Structures are given as structure tokens and as C-alpha cells.
CSV table of C-alpha atoms and ligand atoms in Angstrom, one decimal:
chain,number,residue,atom,x,y,z
A,1,UNK,CA,56.6,-61.9,-123.7
A,2,UNK,CA,57.0,-65.3,-122.1
A,3,UNK,CA,57.7,-65.7,-118.4
A,4,UNK,CA,61.4,-65.9,-117.5
A,5,UNK,CA,62.4,-63.7,-120.4
A,6,UNK,CA,64.5,-60.7,-119.8
A,7,UNK,CA,64.1,-57.1,-121.1
A,8,UNK,CA,67.3,-55.2,-121.8
A,9,UNK,CA,67.3,-51.6,-120.8
A,10,UNK,CA,70.2,-49.5,-122.1
A,11,UNK,CA,71.3,-46.8,-119.7
A,12,UNK,CA,73.7,-43.9,-120.5
A,13,UNK,CA,75.5,-43.2,-117.2
A,14,UNK,CA,77.1,-39.8,-117.2
A,15,UNK,CA,79.3,-38.4,-114.4
A,16,UNK,CA,79.8,-41.9,-113.3
A,17,UNK,CA,83.5,-41.6,-112.3
A,18,UNK,CA,82.4,-39.2,-109.5
A,19,UNK,CA,81.9,-40.1,-105.9
A,20,UNK,CA,78.1,-40.7,-106.2
A,21,UNK,CA,78.2,-42.1,-109.7
A,22,UNK,CA,80.8,-44.8,-109.1
A,23,UNK,CA,79.9,-46.1,-105.7
A,24,UNK,CA,76.2,-45.6,-105.2
A,25,UNK,CA,74.8,-45.7,-108.8
A,26,UNK,CA,77.1,-47.9,-110.8
A,27,UNK,CA,78.6,-50.4,-108.3
A,28,UNK,CA,75.9,-50.6,-105.6
A,29,UNK,CA,72.9,-50.2,-107.8
A,30,UNK,CA,73.3,-51.0,-111.5
A,31,UNK,CA,76.0,-53.6,-111.2
A,32,UNK,CA,74.3,-55.1,-108.1
A,33,UNK,CA,71.0,-55.4,-110.0
A,34,UNK,CA,72.8,-57.0,-113.0
A,35,UNK,CA,74.6,-59.4,-110.6
A,36,UNK,CA,71.4,-60.5,-109.0
A,37,UNK,CA,69.9,-61.3,-112.4
A,38,UNK,CA,67.9,-58.1,-113.0
A,39,UNK,CA,64.7,-56.7,-111.5
A,40,UNK,CA,61.7,-58.9,-111.5
A,41,UNK,CA,58.7,-57.2,-113.1
A,42,UNK,CA,55.5,-58.8,-114.5
A,43,UNK,CA,57.1,-62.2,-114.6
A,44,UNK,CA,60.2,-61.2,-116.5
A,45,UNK,CA,63.6,-59.7,-115.6
A,46,UNK,CA,64.6,-56.1,-116.4
A,47,UNK,CA,68.3,-56.2,-117.1
A,48,UNK,CA,70.2,-52.9,-117.1
A,49,UNK,CA,72.9,-52.5,-119.8
A,50,UNK,CA,75.0,-49.4,-118.9
A,51,UNK,CA,77.4,-47.4,-121.1
A,52,UNK,CA,79.7,-45.2,-118.9
A,53,UNK,CA,80.2,-41.7,-120.1
A,54,UNK,CA,82.9,-39.2,-119.0
A,55,UNK,CA,85.8,-37.1,-120.1
A,56,UNK,CA,88.8,-39.1,-119.0
A,57,UNK,CA,89.5,-42.4,-120.9
A,58,UNK,CA,91.8,-43.8,-118.3
A,59,UNK,CA,89.4,-43.3,-115.5
A,60,UNK,CA,86.5,-44.7,-117.5
A,61,UNK,CA,88.6,-47.8,-118.5
A,62,UNK,CA,89.6,-48.5,-115.0
A,63,UNK,CA,86.0,-48.1,-113.7
A,64,UNK,CA,84.6,-50.2,-116.5
A,65,UNK,CA,87.0,-52.9,-115.6
A,66,UNK,CA,86.2,-52.7,-111.9
A,67,UNK,CA,82.5,-52.9,-112.6
A,68,UNK,CA,82.9,-55.6,-115.2
A,69,UNK,CA,81.1,-53.3,-117.8
A,70,UNK,CA,82.2,-53.5,-121.4
A,71,UNK,CA,80.9,-50.2,-122.8
A,72,UNK,CA,82.2,-46.7,-122.1
A,73,UNK,CA,82.7,-43.6,-124.2
A,74,UNK,CA,83.9,-40.0,-124.0
A,75,UNK,CA,81.5,-39.1,-126.8
A,76,UNK,CA,78.2,-38.3,-125.1
A,77,UNK,CA,76.5,-37.3,-128.4
A,78,UNK,CA,77.2,-40.7,-129.9
A,79,UNK,CA,75.2,-42.4,-127.3
A,80,UNK,CA,72.5,-39.8,-127.1
A,81,UNK,CA,71.7,-40.5,-130.7
A,82,UNK,CA,71.8,-44.3,-130.2
A,83,UNK,CA,68.3,-45.7,-129.9
A,84,UNK,CA,69.5,-48.8,-128.0
A,85,UNK,CA,69.9,-46.6,-124.9
A,86,UNK,CA,66.5,-45.5,-123.6
A,87,UNK,CA,67.5,-44.0,-120.3
A,88,UNK,CA,69.9,-41.1,-119.6
A,89,UNK,CA,71.3,-40.9,-116.1
A,90,UNK,CA,73.1,-37.9,-114.8
A,91,UNK,CA,75.4,-37.7,-111.7
A,92,UNK,CA,77.6,-34.9,-113.0
A,93,UNK,CA,78.4,-31.9,-110.9
A,94,UNK,CA,75.2,-29.9,-110.4
A,95,UNK,CA,76.0,-27.0,-112.7
A,96,UNK,CA,76.0,-29.3,-115.7
A,97,UNK,CA,72.7,-31.0,-115.0
A,98,UNK,CA,70.1,-28.8,-116.7
A,99,UNK,CA,71.8,-28.7,-120.1
A,100,UNK,CA,72.6,-32.4,-120.1
A,101,UNK,CA,69.1,-33.5,-119.0
A,102,UNK,CA,67.5,-31.2,-121.6
A,103,UNK,CA,69.7,-32.7,-124.3
A,104,UNK,CA,68.6,-36.2,-123.2
A,105,UNK,CA,64.9,-35.2,-123.2
A,106,UNK,CA,65.3,-33.7,-126.7
A,107,UNK,CA,66.8,-37.0,-127.8
A,108,UNK,CA,63.7,-38.8,-126.5
A,109,UNK,CA,65.4,-40.5,-123.5
A,110,UNK,CA,63.7,-41.2,-120.2
A,111,UNK,CA,65.7,-39.3,-117.6
A,112,UNK,CA,66.9,-40.1,-114.1
A,113,UNK,CA,69.2,-37.8,-112.3
A,114,UNK,CA,70.9,-36.8,-109.0
A,115,UNK,CA,69.7,-33.9,-106.9
A,116,UNK,CA,69.7,-31.0,-107.0
A,117,UNK,CA,68.1,-31.0,-110.5
A,118,UNK,CA,69.1,-27.3,-111.0
A,119,UNK,CA,70.5,-24.4,-109.0
A,120,UNK,CA,67.3,-22.3,-109.3
A,121,UNK,CA,63.7,-23.4,-108.8
A,122,UNK,CA,62.8,-21.7,-112.1
A,123,UNK,CA,65.2,-23.9,-114.0
A,124,UNK,CA,64.2,-27.0,-112.0
A,125,UNK,CA,60.5,-26.4,-112.7
A,126,UNK,CA,61.4,-25.7,-116.4
A,127,UNK,CA,63.1,-29.1,-116.6
A,128,UNK,CA,60.0,-30.8,-115.2
A,129,UNK,CA,57.8,-28.9,-117.7
A,130,UNK,CA,60.0,-29.8,-120.7
A,131,UNK,CA,60.1,-33.5,-119.6
A,132,UNK,CA,56.4,-33.5,-119.1
A,133,UNK,CA,55.6,-31.9,-122.5
A,134,UNK,CA,58.0,-34.3,-124.2
A,135,UNK,CA,56.2,-37.3,-122.7
A,136,UNK,CA,59.3,-38.9,-121.4
A,137,UNK,CA,59.5,-40.7,-118.0
A,138,UNK,CA,61.5,-38.9,-115.4
A,139,UNK,CA,62.9,-39.4,-111.9
A,140,UNK,CA,65.1,-37.8,-109.3
A,141,UNK,CA,67.3,-39.5,-106.7
A,142,UNK,CA,65.6,-39.2,-103.3
A,143,UNK,CA,67.7,-41.9,-101.7
A,144,UNK,CA,67.1,-41.1,-98.0
A,145,UNK,CA,63.5,-42.4,-98.3
A,146,UNK,CA,64.9,-45.9,-98.6
A,147,UNK,CA,67.3,-45.8,-95.7
A,148,UNK,CA,66.4,-48.4,-93.1
A,149,UNK,CA,66.2,-45.7,-90.5
A,150,UNK,CA,63.6,-43.7,-92.4
A,151,UNK,CA,61.6,-46.8,-93.4
A,152,UNK,CA,61.4,-47.8,-89.8
A,153,UNK,CA,60.2,-44.3,-88.8
A,154,UNK,CA,57.5,-44.5,-91.5
A,155,UNK,CA,56.3,-47.8,-90.1
A,156,UNK,CA,56.2,-46.3,-86.6
A,157,UNK,CA,54.0,-43.4,-87.9
A,158,UNK,CA,51.7,-45.9,-89.7
A,159,UNK,CA,51.4,-47.8,-86.4
A,160,UNK,CA,50.4,-44.7,-84.5
A,161,UNK,CA,53.4,-45.0,-82.2
A,162,UNK,CA,54.0,-41.3,-81.8
A,163,UNK,CA,50.4,-40.1,-81.2
A,164,UNK,CA,50.4,-36.6,-82.5
A,165,UNK,CA,53.8,-35.6,-83.8
A,166,UNK,CA,55.1,-32.4,-82.4
A,167,UNK,CA,58.5,-31.9,-83.8
A,168,UNK,CA,61.4,-33.4,-85.9
A,169,UNK,CA,65.0,-32.5,-85.1
A,170,UNK,CA,67.5,-33.4,-87.8
A,171,UNK,CA,71.2,-33.3,-87.1
A,172,UNK,CA,73.3,-33.9,-90.2
A,173,UNK,CA,77.0,-33.6,-90.6
A,174,UNK,CA,80.6,-34.4,-89.8
A,175,UNK,CA,84.0,-32.8,-90.1
A,176,UNK,CA,85.1,-32.3,-93.7
A,177,UNK,CA,88.8,-31.8,-93.6
A,178,UNK,CA,90.1,-28.6,-95.0
A,179,UNK,CA,92.7,-30.3,-97.2
A,180,UNK,CA,95.9,-29.0,-95.8
A,181,UNK,CA,96.8,-31.1,-92.8
A,182,UNK,CA,94.4,-33.9,-93.9
A,183,UNK,CA,93.1,-34.4,-97.5
A,184,UNK,CA,89.4,-33.4,-97.8
A,185,UNK,CA,86.9,-36.2,-98.2
A,186,UNK,CA,84.5,-34.2,-100.3
A,187,UNK,CA,85.1,-32.5,-103.7
A,188,UNK,CA,86.2,-28.9,-103.6
A,189,UNK,CA,83.4,-27.6,-105.8
A,190,UNK,CA,81.1,-28.2,-102.8
A,191,UNK,CA,82.6,-25.1,-101.2
A,192,UNK,CA,82.3,-22.7,-104.1
A,193,UNK,CA,79.0,-21.1,-105.0
A,194,UNK,CA,80.1,-20.4,-108.5
A,195,UNK,CA,80.6,-24.1,-109.1
A,196,UNK,CA,77.2,-25.1,-107.7
A,197,UNK,CA,78.4,-25.7,-104.1
A,198,UNK,CA,76.9,-24.9,-100.7
A,199,UNK,CA,75.3,-27.0,-98.1
A,200,UNK,CA,71.9,-25.3,-98.4
A,201,UNK,CA,71.5,-26.3,-102.0
A,202,UNK,CA,72.9,-29.7,-101.3
A,203,UNK,CA,71.0,-30.7,-98.1
A,204,UNK,CA,67.7,-28.8,-98.2
A,205,UNK,CA,66.7,-30.8,-101.3
A,206,UNK,CA,67.0,-33.9,-99.2
A,207,UNK,CA,65.1,-32.5,-96.2
A,208,UNK,CA,62.3,-31.4,-98.5
A,209,UNK,CA,61.4,-34.9,-99.7
A,210,UNK,CA,62.1,-36.5,-96.3
A,211,UNK,CA,59.7,-34.1,-94.6
A,212,UNK,CA,57.1,-34.1,-97.4
A,213,UNK,CA,57.0,-37.8,-97.7
A,214,UNK,CA,57.3,-38.9,-94.1
A,215,UNK,CA,56.0,-36.1,-91.8
A,216,UNK,CA,54.0,-33.5,-93.8
A,217,UNK,CA,54.3,-31.0,-96.5
A,218,UNK,CA,56.7,-28.1,-95.9
A,219,UNK,CA,54.8,-24.8,-95.7
A,220,UNK,CA,57.5,-22.3,-94.7
A,221,UNK,CA,61.2,-22.0,-94.0
A,222,UNK,CA,63.6,-20.0,-92.0
A,223,UNK,CA,67.3,-20.6,-92.5
A,224,UNK,CA,70.6,-19.1,-91.4
A,225,UNK,CA,73.7,-20.2,-93.4
A,226,UNK,CA,77.3,-19.7,-92.5
A,227,UNK,CA,80.7,-20.2,-94.1
A,228,UNK,CA,82.6,-21.1,-90.9
A,229,UNK,CA,85.8,-22.1,-92.7
A,230,UNK,CA,86.8,-19.5,-95.3
A,231,UNK,CA,89.8,-21.3,-96.9
A,232,UNK,CA,90.3,-24.9,-98.0
A,233,UNK,CA,92.7,-26.8,-100.2
A,234,UNK,CA,91.6,-28.5,-103.4
A,235,UNK,CA,92.2,-31.9,-105.1
A,236,UNK,CA,95.6,-30.5,-106.3
A,237,UNK,CA,96.6,-29.2,-102.8
A,238,UNK,CA,96.0,-25.6,-104.0
A,239,UNK,CA,94.4,-23.2,-101.5
A,240,UNK,CA,91.1,-21.6,-102.5
A,241,UNK,CA,88.5,-19.3,-101.0
A,242,UNK,CA,85.3,-20.8,-99.8
A,243,UNK,CA,82.5,-18.8,-101.4
A,244,UNK,CA,79.7,-21.2,-100.4
A,245,UNK,CA,77.9,-21.9,-97.1
A,246,UNK,CA,79.3,-24.9,-95.2
A,247,UNK,CA,76.6,-25.0,-92.5
A,248,UNK,CA,72.9,-24.3,-92.3
A,249,UNK,CA,70.6,-23.9,-89.4
A,250,UNK,CA,67.1,-24.2,-90.7
A,251,UNK,CA,63.6,-24.4,-89.2
A,252,UNK,CA,60.5,-25.6,-91.2
A,253,UNK,CA,56.8,-25.4,-90.5
A,254,UNK,CA,55.0,-28.4,-91.8
A,255,UNK,CA,51.3,-29.2,-92.3
A,256,UNK,CA,49.7,-30.6,-89.2
A,257,UNK,CA,51.5,-27.9,-87.0
A,258,UNK,CA,54.7,-30.0,-86.9
A,259,UNK,CA,57.9,-28.0,-86.5
A,260,UNK,CA,61.1,-29.4,-88.0
A,261,UNK,CA,64.6,-28.1,-87.3
A,262,UNK,CA,67.6,-29.3,-89.2
A,263,UNK,CA,71.2,-28.5,-88.6
A,264,UNK,CA,73.3,-29.4,-91.6
A,265,UNK,CA,77.1,-29.0,-91.3
A,266,UNK,CA,80.4,-29.9,-92.7
A,267,UNK,CA,82.1,-28.3,-89.8
A,268,UNK,CA,80.8,-30.3,-86.9
A,269,UNK,CA,82.3,-33.3,-85.0
A,270,UNK,CA,80.1,-36.3,-84.4
A,271,UNK,CA,79.0,-37.3,-80.9
A,272,UNK,CA,75.7,-38.8,-81.8
A,273,UNK,CA,74.4,-42.2,-83.1
A,274,UNK,CA,75.1,-41.5,-86.8
A,275,UNK,CA,76.0,-39.0,-89.5
A,276,UNK,CA,72.3,-38.2,-89.8
A,277,UNK,CA,70.0,-38.5,-86.8
A,278,UNK,CA,66.3,-37.5,-86.7
A,279,UNK,CA,64.6,-37.2,-83.3
A,280,UNK,CA,60.8,-37.3,-83.6
A,281,UNK,CA,58.8,-36.3,-80.5
A,282,UNK,CA,55.1,-37.1,-80.2
A,283,UNK,CA,52.5,-37.1,-77.5
A,284,UNK,CA,52.7,-40.8,-77.1
A,285,UNK,CA,56.4,-41.6,-77.8
A,286,UNK,CA,59.6,-40.5,-79.3
A,287,UNK,CA,62.2,-42.0,-81.6
A,288,UNK,CA,65.7,-41.3,-82.8
A,289,UNK,CA,66.6,-42.6,-86.2
A,290,UNK,CA,70.1,-43.0,-87.6
A,291,UNK,CA,70.8,-44.1,-91.2
A,292,UNK,CA,70.0,-47.7,-90.3
A,293,UNK,CA,68.9,-48.1,-86.7
A,294,UNK,CA,66.0,-46.6,-84.8
A,295,UNK,CA,65.5,-46.3,-81.0
A,296,UNK,CA,62.2,-45.6,-79.4
A,297,UNK,CA,60.9,-44.4,-76.1
A,298,UNK,CA,57.3,-44.9,-75.3
A,299,UNK,CA,55.2,-42.7,-73.0
A,300,UNK,CA,55.4,-45.4,-70.3
A,301,UNK,CA,59.2,-45.5,-70.5
A,302,UNK,CA,59.6,-41.7,-70.4
A,303,UNK,CA,61.8,-40.8,-67.4
A,304,UNK,CA,60.7,-37.9,-65.1
A,305,UNK,CA,63.8,-35.8,-64.6
A,306,UNK,CA,64.1,-33.0,-62.0
A,307,UNK,CA,66.5,-30.2,-62.6
A,308,UNK,CA,69.4,-30.3,-60.1
A,309,UNK,CA,72.9,-29.4,-61.3
A,310,UNK,CA,74.3,-29.9,-57.8
A,311,UNK,CA,74.2,-33.7,-58.0
A,312,UNK,CA,75.5,-36.2,-60.5
A,313,UNK,CA,72.7,-36.9,-63.0
A,314,UNK,CA,70.9,-39.9,-61.4
A,315,UNK,CA,69.1,-41.0,-64.6
A,316,UNK,CA,70.9,-42.8,-67.4
A,317,UNK,CA,68.8,-41.3,-70.2
A,318,UNK,CA,70.0,-43.9,-72.7
A,319,UNK,CA,68.5,-46.8,-70.7
A,320,UNK,CA,64.9,-46.1,-71.5
A,321,UNK,CA,65.3,-46.4,-75.3
A,322,UNK,CA,64.6,-49.6,-77.2
A,323,UNK,CA,66.2,-50.5,-80.5
A,324,UNK,CA,63.7,-51.3,-83.2
A,325,UNK,CA,64.3,-54.8,-84.6
A,326,UNK,CA,62.0,-55.6,-87.5
A,327,UNK,CA,64.1,-58.4,-88.8
A,328,UNK,CA,64.0,-56.9,-92.3
A,329,UNK,CA,67.2,-57.1,-94.4
A,330,UNK,CA,67.1,-53.7,-96.2
A,331,UNK,CA,68.7,-53.2,-99.6
A,332,UNK,CA,70.9,-50.3,-100.6
A,333,UNK,CA,68.7,-47.2,-100.7
A,334,UNK,CA,69.9,-46.0,-104.2
A,335,UNK,CA,69.4,-49.5,-105.6
A,336,UNK,CA,65.9,-49.7,-104.2
A,337,UNK,CA,65.0,-46.5,-106.0
A,338,UNK,CA,66.7,-47.6,-109.2
A,339,UNK,CA,64.6,-50.7,-109.2
A,340,UNK,CA,61.4,-48.7,-108.9
A,341,UNK,CA,62.5,-46.4,-111.7
A,342,UNK,CA,63.3,-49.3,-114.0
A,343,UNK,CA,59.9,-50.8,-113.4
A,344,UNK,CA,58.3,-47.4,-114.0
A,345,UNK,CA,60.1,-47.1,-117.4
A,346,UNK,CA,59.5,-50.7,-118.6
A,347,UNK,CA,56.1,-51.5,-117.1
A,348,UNK,CA,54.7,-48.0,-116.2
A,349,UNK,CA,54.6,-48.7,-112.5
A,350,UNK,CA,53.8,-45.6,-110.4
A,351,UNK,CA,56.8,-43.5,-109.5
A,352,UNK,CA,56.2,-40.3,-107.6
A,353,UNK,CA,59.8,-39.2,-107.3
A,354,UNK,CA,59.9,-37.2,-110.5
A,355,UNK,CA,61.3,-33.9,-111.7
A,356,UNK,CA,58.4,-32.0,-110.1
A,357,UNK,CA,59.4,-33.6,-106.7
A,358,UNK,CA,63.0,-32.7,-107.5
A,359,UNK,CA,62.0,-29.1,-108.2
A,360,UNK,CA,60.3,-28.9,-104.8
A,361,UNK,CA,63.7,-29.7,-103.3
A,362,UNK,CA,65.4,-26.9,-105.2
A,363,UNK,CA,62.5,-24.6,-104.3
A,364,UNK,CA,63.1,-25.2,-100.6
A,365,UNK,CA,66.9,-24.7,-101.0
A,366,UNK,CA,66.2,-21.4,-102.8
A,367,UNK,CA,63.8,-20.4,-100.0
A,368,UNK,CA,66.5,-21.2,-97.5
A,369,UNK,CA,69.0,-18.9,-99.2
A,370,UNK,CA,66.3,-16.2,-99.6
A,371,UNK,CA,65.4,-16.4,-95.9
A,372,UNK,CA,69.1,-16.2,-94.9
A,373,UNK,CA,69.7,-13.1,-97.2
A,374,UNK,CA,66.5,-11.3,-96.1
A,375,UNK,CA,66.6,-12.5,-92.5
A,376,UNK,CA,62.9,-13.6,-92.6
A,377,UNK,CA,60.5,-16.5,-92.9
A,378,UNK,CA,59.7,-17.6,-96.4
A,379,UNK,CA,56.4,-19.3,-97.4
A,380,UNK,CA,56.7,-22.2,-99.8
A,381,UNK,CA,54.0,-22.0,-102.5
A,382,UNK,CA,52.7,-25.2,-104.1
A,383,UNK,CA,54.3,-26.1,-107.4
A,384,UNK,CA,51.7,-27.0,-109.9
A,385,UNK,CA,51.5,-30.5,-111.3
A,386,UNK,CA,50.9,-30.4,-115.0
A,387,UNK,CA,48.3,-32.5,-116.7
B,401,LIG,N1,71.9,-38.3,-103.3
B,401,LIG,C1,72.9,-38.0,-102.5
B,401,LIG,O1,73.0,-38.3,-101.3
B,401,LIG,C2,74.1,-37.2,-103.0
B,401,LIG,C3,75.3,-37.1,-102.3
B,401,LIG,C4,76.3,-36.4,-102.8
B,401,LIG,C5,76.2,-35.7,-104.0
B,401,LIG,N2,75.1,-35.8,-104.7
B,401,LIG,C6,74.9,-35.1,-106.0
B,401,LIG,O2,75.6,-35.9,-107.0
B,401,LIG,C7,76.2,-35.0,-108.0
B,401,LIG,C8,77.7,-35.4,-108.1
B,401,LIG,O3,78.3,-35.2,-106.8
B,401,LIG,P1,79.7,-36.0,-106.5
B,401,LIG,O4,79.9,-35.7,-105.0
B,401,LIG,O5,79.6,-37.3,-107.0
B,401,LIG,O6,80.7,-35.1,-107.3
B,401,LIG,P2,82.1,-35.5,-107.9
B,401,LIG,O7,82.8,-34.2,-108.1
B,401,LIG,O8,82.7,-36.6,-107.2
B,401,LIG,O9,81.7,-36.1,-109.4
B,401,LIG,C9,81.2,-35.3,-110.4
B,401,LIG,C10,81.2,-36.0,-111.7
B,401,LIG,O10,80.9,-35.0,-112.8
B,401,LIG,C11,81.9,-35.1,-113.7
B,401,LIG,N3,82.2,-33.7,-114.3
B,401,LIG,C12,82.6,-32.6,-113.6
B,401,LIG,N4,82.9,-31.6,-114.4
B,401,LIG,C13,82.7,-32.1,-115.7
B,401,LIG,C14,82.8,-31.5,-117.0
B,401,LIG,N5,83.2,-30.3,-117.1
B,401,LIG,N6,82.5,-32.3,-118.0
B,401,LIG,C15,82.1,-33.5,-117.8
B,401,LIG,N7,81.9,-34.1,-116.6
B,401,LIG,C16,82.2,-33.4,-115.6
B,401,LIG,C17,83.2,-35.6,-113.0
B,401,LIG,O11,84.1,-36.2,-113.9
B,401,LIG,C18,82.5,-36.6,-112.1
B,401,LIG,O12,82.3,-37.8,-112.8
B,401,LIG,C19,76.0,-33.6,-107.5
B,401,LIG,O13,74.9,-33.0,-108.2
B,401,LIG,C20,75.6,-33.7,-106.0
B,401,LIG,O14,74.7,-32.7,-105.6
B,401,LIG,C21,74.0,-36.5,-104.3
């Protein structure tokens, strides 16, 4: 193919009228890639050509108009059997994922999907096995890895800034309104186990790939979940019982003797730098990462406090932190991963964020629930990569 030419890639986008599908995947990723002229790969441009799939014609029409996309359908089977669409993307609610992705694999599509890939690690691994055996390409959203905050931390580690890393403290969450006095800002299924909800299954998938890829493989987990708010009001203002955990207090042991502790909560008010912060403490320095910004404190800048509650604290602990300014203009994290996946599909570029990696996330979430139920530590066995 001559330089400057473009390669069209048809993408079935299912569940795209939802929160993640609309904003992150369609508008900020696929439409943004289209608007920038595609993804450059091997001297040509990969141009995504989406068809939006959903149940509600009106919603699809409105979204298609907003995104300036011409194709949409309520008939999933019709596009599954259409060879001009090579990729199936799934951002439906989690309970629907396994069947839909299996259908796509059976139709010979390459598959890319949101996390969690399944609700049990058995089903998640099975999905990996089926995709592997079918020989299709596969990927799972692991967006946090491309957040500017996480990329800056990775660079600090590469530069040896921390010395030996001792611990990682993650604080994730914000107040999700119950839906009576103030409308909830998350879907109600998140608070019902029977509909695939729960913060453990939602967030431990993320913590798995963040920890594995940046700090060290997770070896064991201990987790305590809680349903702090037992009743909420849904999208139609109807009250419902919360059957799923809305908070999780989890500790992980990583390779290299690093200890990670993550609080994840939809019942916490924010008085910290961002909705997610990670504090990393090492022998030579520490850092606090938000979604975009990172602050560091070197050994030389470390204050020497003395405990004395009888006087006003003489040290301003915020003074000895320096904001990292690397001058890099980071792209949207979801878009960055989409671009890698598209290059993987078209040109076979390496892509490690596949259904096996996705299954590892589900495995950790399952271990978290198991630990909570049994009130014990749970070891995380290695999931086998098939050849
Ligand atoms: N990567 C991330 O940071 C991140 C963040 C939030 C959610 N997620 C994941 O994304 C997925 C979607 O979450 P969301 O918050 O966008 O949910 P949502 O409820 O806003 O959207 C769900 C989508 O699934 C569709 N859907 C639901 N039931 C359906 C049915 N019976 N038939 C056909 N379609 C149906 C809805 O129409 C909608 O398009 C979940 O698996 C969730 O875990 C990922």
C-alpha cells in the first residue's frame, strides 16, 4: 500500500449510549481519532469507521448526530454477520459482556471491551481461551495506565527516583449521591450485585493492572467490603435496596516486598488532590499522583517532624513537595489505548492488554470478595498464558 493511503477499520460499538461508551470511547476516542485524520501506522493512516449499536433508536440517532457518525443499528446480528466490520467493541453493562464477546469471537471479529470482562475469573479466563483458540486479536480497556499521573510515576520509577519502593497507598472515590435529595451520578446497577454491581468487581480490576504494570505483580490480597448505604433511588426515582458493596478496604502484597493498600469508595467526601491519588514511598523519595499531576518529595527535602500536639504544627508539610512538570501534552487515556489496539489489529504491533490481562483483574476482584467472605488473606495464583 502506498504512503499516505488510509486503511478503513469497521468497528461495531455496542453499549455506546452508556456513560463510558458515549464519552470516553465514542466521542473522546473514536471520533477524536477520526477528526485528527486517523492513526498513523507504517506510513499510512488507520481510519476507524464505527457503527453504533443499542436498543433505543432515539438515543442512537441523537448520539450518532452528536458524534457526526452516519451508521447505527438496533440489530446486532446484522452487523455481526457483516464482514466490513472487523472489530467488535463492548461497553455494555458487565453482565452482558461474556455472551456478546463470545458471539463476536464466533463471528470471527477481533474484540476489544471494557472491564471487568466477566463476573467470575473462570468465565474471564474462558473468554481469553476462546479468543486465543479462535486466533482473533483481543484487548481489554486498562485506561488508568495512560493517565498522565500514572505515566509520570512510571518515569520516576525508571529514573530510580524512589530508591527501593516500600509501599503504595491508593485513595479512590467520591460521594455518589443516593438519588433522593440529589440525583445519583452513577447508574443504579452499580449498587446491585445481581446486576453485576459492586465496587470490588469494579475497582480491583483497575488496581490489578496498575499494580502489575507499574509496581510489581500482585501476589496476595486481603479485602474488607462494606455496603455503607443500604438504600438508594434509581434513574426513575424509585427506591431500591443496595445489594452490592459500595466501599472496599484492600491490602495487596506485591513482588519485591511492596505493600499496597487501596481504599475504594463511593461513600467518601474528597479532601485530597484528586478523585484518585496514589502515594508511593521509597527509601530515596516519595510521590503523590493524581489523575494528571504528580508531586514529589526527595530525601533531601524530607522534613523532620517531632510529635508535639501541644503546639500549632510548625511545619507546612505541603511546602516540601514539587510538582512534576515534564512539558508533555498527554492525550486522553482511552484514546491512547484505542490507538495501540488499532495498530495491533492492522499491523500486528505488540499489545499486552489482552483478555488474559483482563482475566487477571477479575481474578483479583474475585479474590477480594473471597477474602472478605472468609476473613482471610488470599493468594493470587499465576494465570497461564496459552501458546
Ligand atoms: N474503564 C473505566 O474506567 C470504566 C468506568 C466505568 C465503567 N466501566 C465499565 O463500562 C461498562 C459500562 O458502564 P457504564 O458506567 O457506561 O454503564 P451504563 O449503564 O451507563 O451503560 C451501559 C450500556 O449498556 C447498555 N445496556 C444495558 N442493558 C442492556 C440490555 N439489556 N441490552 C442491550 N444493551 C444494554 C445500555 O444501553 C448502555 O449503553 C461496565 O462494564 C463498567 O464496568 C469502565
